CSV table of C-alpha atoms and ligand atoms in Angstrom, one decimal:
chain,number,residue,atom,x,y,z
Z,1080,UNK,CA,0.0,0.0,0.0
Z,1081,UNK,CA,1.4,3.4,-1.1
Z,1082,UNK,CA,1.2,6.2,1.5
Z,1083,UNK,CA,2.2,9.9,1.7
Z,1084,UNK,CA,5.0,8.9,4.0
Z,1085,UNK,CA,6.8,7.1,1.3
Z,1086,UNK,CA,9.3,8.6,-1.1
Z,1087,UNK,CA,9.2,8.1,-4.9
Z,1088,UNK,CA,12.3,6.0,-4.6
Z,1089,UNK,CA,10.6,3.8,-1.9
Z,1090,UNK,CA,7.5,3.4,-4.1
Z,1091,UNK,CA,9.5,2.4,-7.2
Z,1092,UNK,CA,11.5,-0.1,-5.1
Z,1093,UNK,CA,8.4,-1.9,-4.0
Z,1094,UNK,CA,6.3,-1.2,-7.1
Z,1095,UNK,CA,8.5,-0.8,-10.2
Z,1096,UNK,CA,5.4,-1.0,-12.3
Z,1097,UNK,CA,4.7,2.7,-11.4
Z,1098,UNK,CA,7.8,3.9,-13.4
Z,1099,UNK,CA,6.0,4.7,-16.7
Z,1100,UNK,CA,3.3,6.7,-14.9
Z,1101,UNK,CA,6.0,8.7,-12.9
Z,1102,UNK,CA,7.9,9.2,-16.2
Z,1103,UNK,CA,4.8,10.6,-17.8
Z,1104,UNK,CA,4.3,13.1,-15.0
Z,1105,UNK,CA,8.1,13.9,-15.1
Z,1106,UNK,CA,8.5,13.0,-11.5
Z,1107,UNK,CA,12.0,12.2,-10.5
Z,1108,UNK,CA,12.2,8.9,-8.6
Z,1109,UNK,CA,15.9,8.3,-9.1
Z,1110,UNK,CA,18.3,11.3,-9.0
Z,1111,UNK,CA,16.5,13.2,-6.3
Z,1112,UNK,CA,13.3,11.4,-5.2
Z,1113,UNK,CA,14.2,10.6,-1.5
Z,1114,UNK,CA,11.8,12.8,0.4
Z,1115,UNK,CA,8.4,11.6,1.6
Z,1116,UNK,CA,5.6,12.6,-0.8
Z,1117,UNK,CA,3.9,14.8,1.8
Z,1118,UNK,CA,7.2,16.8,2.1
Z,1119,UNK,CA,8.0,16.9,-1.6
Z,1120,UNK,CA,4.8,18.4,-3.0
Z,1121,UNK,CA,4.1,21.2,-0.6
Z,1122,UNK,CA,3.7,23.8,-3.4
Z,1123,UNK,CA,0.3,22.4,-4.5
Z,1124,UNK,CA,1.6,21.6,-8.0
Z,1125,UNK,CA,0.4,18.0,-7.5
Z,1126,UNK,CA,-2.8,16.7,-6.0
Z,1127,UNK,CA,-1.3,14.3,-3.6
Z,1128,UNK,CA,-4.5,12.3,-2.9
Z,1129,UNK,CA,-5.1,11.6,-6.6
Z,1130,UNK,CA,-1.4,10.8,-7.2
Z,1131,UNK,CA,-1.5,8.2,-4.3
Z,1132,UNK,CA,-4.8,6.8,-5.5
Z,1133,UNK,CA,-3.5,6.4,-9.0
Z,1134,UNK,CA,-0.2,4.8,-7.9
Z,1135,UNK,CA,-2.1,2.3,-5.7
Z,1136,UNK,CA,-4.4,1.5,-8.6
Z,1137,UNK,CA,-1.3,0.8,-10.9
Z,1138,UNK,CA,0.4,-1.2,-8.1
Z,1139,UNK,CA,-2.7,-3.4,-7.8
Z,1140,UNK,CA,-2.9,-4.3,-11.5
Z,1141,UNK,CA,-2.0,-7.9,-12.1
Z,1142,UNK,CA,0.1,-7.5,-15.3
Z,1143,UNK,CA,2.2,-4.4,-15.4
Z,1144,UNK,CA,2.5,-2.4,-18.6
Z,1145,UNK,CA,6.3,-2.4,-18.2
Z,1146,UNK,CA,6.7,-6.1,-17.4
Z,1147,UNK,CA,10.3,-6.2,-18.6
Z,1148,UNK,CA,11.6,-3.4,-16.5
Z,1149,UNK,CA,9.7,-4.6,-13.4
Z,1150,UNK,CA,11.4,-8.0,-13.9
Z,1151,UNK,CA,14.8,-6.4,-14.4
Z,1152,UNK,CA,14.5,-4.5,-11.1
Z,1153,UNK,CA,13.1,-7.5,-9.2
Z,1154,UNK,CA,15.9,-9.7,-10.5
Z,1155,UNK,CA,18.5,-7.0,-9.8
Z,1156,UNK,CA,17.5,-6.8,-6.2
Z,1157,UNK,CA,18.2,-10.5,-5.7
Z,1158,UNK,CA,21.9,-10.1,-6.7
Z,1159,UNK,CA,24.9,-9.8,-4.4
Z,1160,UNK,CA,26.6,-6.4,-4.5
Z,1161,UNK,CA,29.4,-7.6,-6.7
Z,1162,UNK,CA,26.9,-9.2,-9.1
Z,1163,UNK,CA,25.0,-5.9,-9.2
Z,1164,UNK,CA,28.1,-3.9,-10.1
Z,1165,UNK,CA,29.0,-6.4,-12.9
Z,1166,UNK,CA,25.4,-6.2,-14.1
Z,1167,UNK,CA,25.3,-2.4,-14.1
Z,1168,UNK,CA,28.5,-2.3,-16.2
Z,1169,UNK,CA,27.3,-5.0,-18.6
Z,1170,UNK,CA,23.9,-3.5,-19.2
Z,1171,UNK,CA,23.2,0.2,-18.6
Z,1172,UNK,CA,26.8,1.4,-19.1
Z,1173,UNK,CA,27.1,-0.5,-22.4
Z,1174,UNK,CA,23.6,0.5,-23.7
Z,1175,UNK,CA,23.9,4.1,-22.7
Z,1176,UNK,CA,27.3,4.5,-24.2
Z,1177,UNK,CA,25.9,3.2,-27.5
Z,1178,UNK,CA,22.9,5.4,-27.3
Z,1179,UNK,CA,25.0,8.5,-26.6
Z,1180,UNK,CA,27.1,7.8,-29.8
Z,1181,UNK,CA,24.0,7.5,-31.9
Z,1182,UNK,CA,22.2,10.5,-30.4
Z,1183,UNK,CA,25.4,12.7,-30.8
Z,1184,UNK,CA,25.5,11.8,-34.6
Z,1185,UNK,CA,21.7,12.3,-35.0
Z,1186,UNK,CA,21.7,15.7,-33.2
Z,1187,UNK,CA,24.5,16.9,-35.4
Z,1188,UNK,CA,22.6,15.8,-38.4
Z,1189,UNK,CA,19.3,17.5,-37.5
Z,1190,UNK,CA,21.2,20.6,-36.4
Z,1191,UNK,CA,22.5,21.0,-39.9
Z,1192,UNK,CA,19.3,20.1,-41.8
Z,1193,UNK,CA,16.9,22.1,-39.6
Z,1194,UNK,CA,19.2,25.0,-38.8
Z,1195,UNK,CA,17.1,27.5,-40.7
Z,1196,UNK,CA,13.9,27.0,-38.7
Z,1197,UNK,CA,15.0,25.3,-35.5
Z,1198,UNK,CA,18.7,26.5,-35.2
Z,1199,UNK,CA,18.2,28.4,-31.9
Z,1200,UNK,CA,16.7,25.5,-29.9
Z,1201,UNK,CA,18.7,22.8,-31.6
Z,1202,UNK,CA,22.0,24.6,-30.8
Z,1203,UNK,CA,21.0,24.6,-27.1
Z,1204,UNK,CA,20.0,21.0,-27.2
Z,1205,UNK,CA,23.1,20.0,-29.1
Z,1206,UNK,CA,25.3,21.8,-26.6
Z,1207,UNK,CA,23.5,20.5,-23.5
Z,1208,UNK,CA,23.7,16.9,-24.8
Z,1209,UNK,CA,27.4,17.3,-25.4
Z,1210,UNK,CA,27.9,18.4,-21.8
Z,1211,UNK,CA,25.7,15.6,-20.5
Z,1212,UNK,CA,27.6,13.0,-22.6
Z,1213,UNK,CA,30.9,14.2,-21.3
Z,1214,UNK,CA,29.7,14.2,-17.7
Z,1215,UNK,CA,28.3,10.7,-18.0
Z,1216,UNK,CA,31.4,9.2,-19.8
Z,1217,UNK,CA,33.6,10.6,-17.0
Z,1218,UNK,CA,31.1,9.3,-14.3
Z,1219,UNK,CA,31.0,5.8,-15.9
Z,1220,UNK,CA,34.8,5.7,-16.1
Z,1221,UNK,CA,35.1,6.7,-12.4
Z,1222,UNK,CA,32.6,4.0,-11.4
Z,1223,UNK,CA,34.3,1.3,-13.5
Z,1224,UNK,CA,37.9,2.1,-12.9
Z,1225,UNK,CA,37.9,3.5,-9.3
Z,1226,UNK,CA,34.8,3.1,-7.2
Z,1227,UNK,CA,33.3,-0.2,-8.2
Z,1228,UNK,CA,36.7,-2.0,-7.9
Z,1229,UNK,CA,37.0,-0.5,-4.4
Z,1230,UNK,CA,33.5,-1.7,-3.5
Z,1231,UNK,CA,34.3,-5.2,-4.9
Z,1232,UNK,CA,37.4,-5.6,-2.8
Z,1233,UNK,CA,36.3,-3.8,0.4
Z,1234,UNK,CA,33.4,-5.9,1.6
Z,1235,UNK,CA,33.3,-3.9,4.8
Z,1236,UNK,CA,32.8,-0.3,3.6
Z,1237,UNK,CA,35.5,2.1,4.8
Z,1238,UNK,CA,35.1,5.9,5.1
Z,1239,UNK,CA,37.0,6.7,1.9
Z,1240,UNK,CA,34.8,4.4,-0.2
Z,1241,UNK,CA,31.6,5.7,1.3
Z,1242,UNK,CA,32.8,9.3,0.6
Z,1243,UNK,CA,33.4,8.4,-3.0
Z,1244,UNK,CA,30.0,6.8,-3.2
Z,1245,UNK,CA,28.4,10.1,-2.0
Z,1246,UNK,CA,30.4,11.9,-4.8
Z,1247,UNK,CA,28.7,9.6,-7.3
Z,1248,UNK,CA,25.3,10.4,-5.7
Z,1249,UNK,CA,26.1,14.1,-6.1
Z,1250,UNK,CA,26.9,13.5,-9.8
Z,1251,UNK,CA,23.6,11.7,-10.2
Z,1252,UNK,CA,21.8,14.8,-8.9
Z,1253,UNK,CA,23.7,16.9,-11.5
Z,1254,UNK,CA,22.7,14.5,-14.3
Z,1255,UNK,CA,19.1,14.7,-13.1
Z,1256,UNK,CA,19.2,18.5,-13.3
Z,1257,UNK,CA,20.6,18.3,-16.9
Z,1258,UNK,CA,17.8,15.9,-17.8
Z,1259,UNK,CA,15.2,18.3,-16.4
Z,1260,UNK,CA,16.8,21.1,-18.5
Z,1261,UNK,CA,16.7,18.9,-21.6
Z,1262,UNK,CA,13.0,18.1,-21.0
Z,1263,UNK,CA,12.3,21.8,-20.8
Z,1264,UNK,CA,14.3,22.6,-23.9
Z,1265,UNK,CA,12.6,19.9,-26.0
Z,1266,UNK,CA,9.2,20.4,-24.4
Z,1267,UNK,CA,9.4,16.8,-23.2
Z,1268,UNK,CA,10.8,15.5,-26.5
Z,1269,UNK,CA,7.8,16.8,-28.5
Z,1270,UNK,CA,8.7,16.8,-32.2
Z,1271,UNK,CA,7.9,20.1,-34.0
Z,1272,UNK,CA,5.3,19.5,-36.8
Z,1273,UNK,CA,7.4,20.9,-39.6
Z,1274,UNK,CA,10.3,18.5,-39.2
Z,1275,UNK,CA,11.3,15.0,-40.5
Z,1276,UNK,CA,11.6,11.4,-39.5
Z,1277,UNK,CA,15.2,11.8,-38.4
Z,1278,UNK,CA,14.1,14.6,-36.0
Z,1279,UNK,CA,11.4,12.3,-34.6
Z,1280,UNK,CA,13.9,9.4,-34.3
Z,1281,UNK,CA,16.4,11.5,-32.5
Z,1282,UNK,CA,13.9,12.7,-29.9
Z,1283,UNK,CA,12.5,9.1,-29.4
Z,1284,UNK,CA,16.0,7.8,-28.8
Z,1285,UNK,CA,16.7,10.7,-26.4
Z,1286,UNK,CA,13.5,9.9,-24.5
Z,1287,UNK,CA,14.5,6.2,-24.3
Z,1288,UNK,CA,18.0,7.2,-23.2
Z,1289,UNK,CA,16.7,9.4,-20.4
Z,1290,UNK,CA,14.4,6.6,-19.2
Z,1291,UNK,CA,17.3,4.1,-19.2
Z,1292,UNK,CA,19.3,6.6,-17.1
Z,1293,UNK,CA,16.5,6.9,-14.6
Z,1294,UNK,CA,16.4,3.1,-14.0
Z,1295,UNK,CA,20.2,2.9,-13.9
Z,1296,UNK,CA,20.5,5.7,-11.4
Z,1297,UNK,CA,17.6,4.3,-9.3
Z,1298,UNK,CA,19.4,0.9,-9.2
Z,1299,UNK,CA,22.6,2.5,-8.0
Z,1300,UNK,CA,21.1,5.0,-5.5
Z,1301,UNK,CA,18.3,3.0,-4.1
Z,1302,UNK,CA,19.5,-0.6,-4.3
Z,1303,UNK,CA,23.2,-1.1,-4.7
Z,1304,UNK,CA,24.7,1.7,-2.7
Z,1305,UNK,CA,22.4,1.3,0.4
Z,1306,UNK,CA,23.0,-2.5,0.2
Z,1307,UNK,CA,26.7,-2.0,0.2
Z,1308,UNK,CA,26.7,0.5,3.0
Z,1309,UNK,CA,24.7,-2.0,5.2
Z,1310,UNK,CA,27.2,-4.8,4.7
R,2548,LIG,FE1,26.5,3.5,-13.3
R,2549,LIG,FE1,26.2,6.2,-11.4
């Protein structure tokens, strides 16, 4: 049962089938997402009662719409910390690196083709994506080469490793902020009417990429890192 005392991260941990609904509402369950609902939405932007009702409704449905990602999170939770780290590297790190290469090329292409009518917004999107890609590549390298190896070898977390993990969490917040900026710039990846198939494909791929990042960061922040710290 979902209540106002739970955070979005708690909700997704217990009911991963709520992810598509939260994505549609652009609610951050991964990079921020750690405050109880009744403390997060104090500005009245969200009707808390209907949000909780709808989440409970989705949580009670027998077959989730996102069956695959639900299973991926449920299976992930059963792994040991070392297996989780291997899994993160073999799945999200690989897929997201490939997606970033493709998006970079596509963005450059639509920037040139649609410069005349959409140059202003595409320049900003192209630039922000380049910064996001650089940050993420450095973040993945830091995880793979420095912090995950330390976590694998120090089964009893020491102060230094825990401090490095909180650096990673800080970087996740930065990525979350860039994603929000990207959602605003692209009007949540809505394709302008006067454009082309490549434009639509680029935005679709960017949306898929962002959703993959959300699951990836959620697994690290809300499953792997707490599990490691408790060892
Ligand atoms: Fe990662
Ligand atoms: Fe990370």
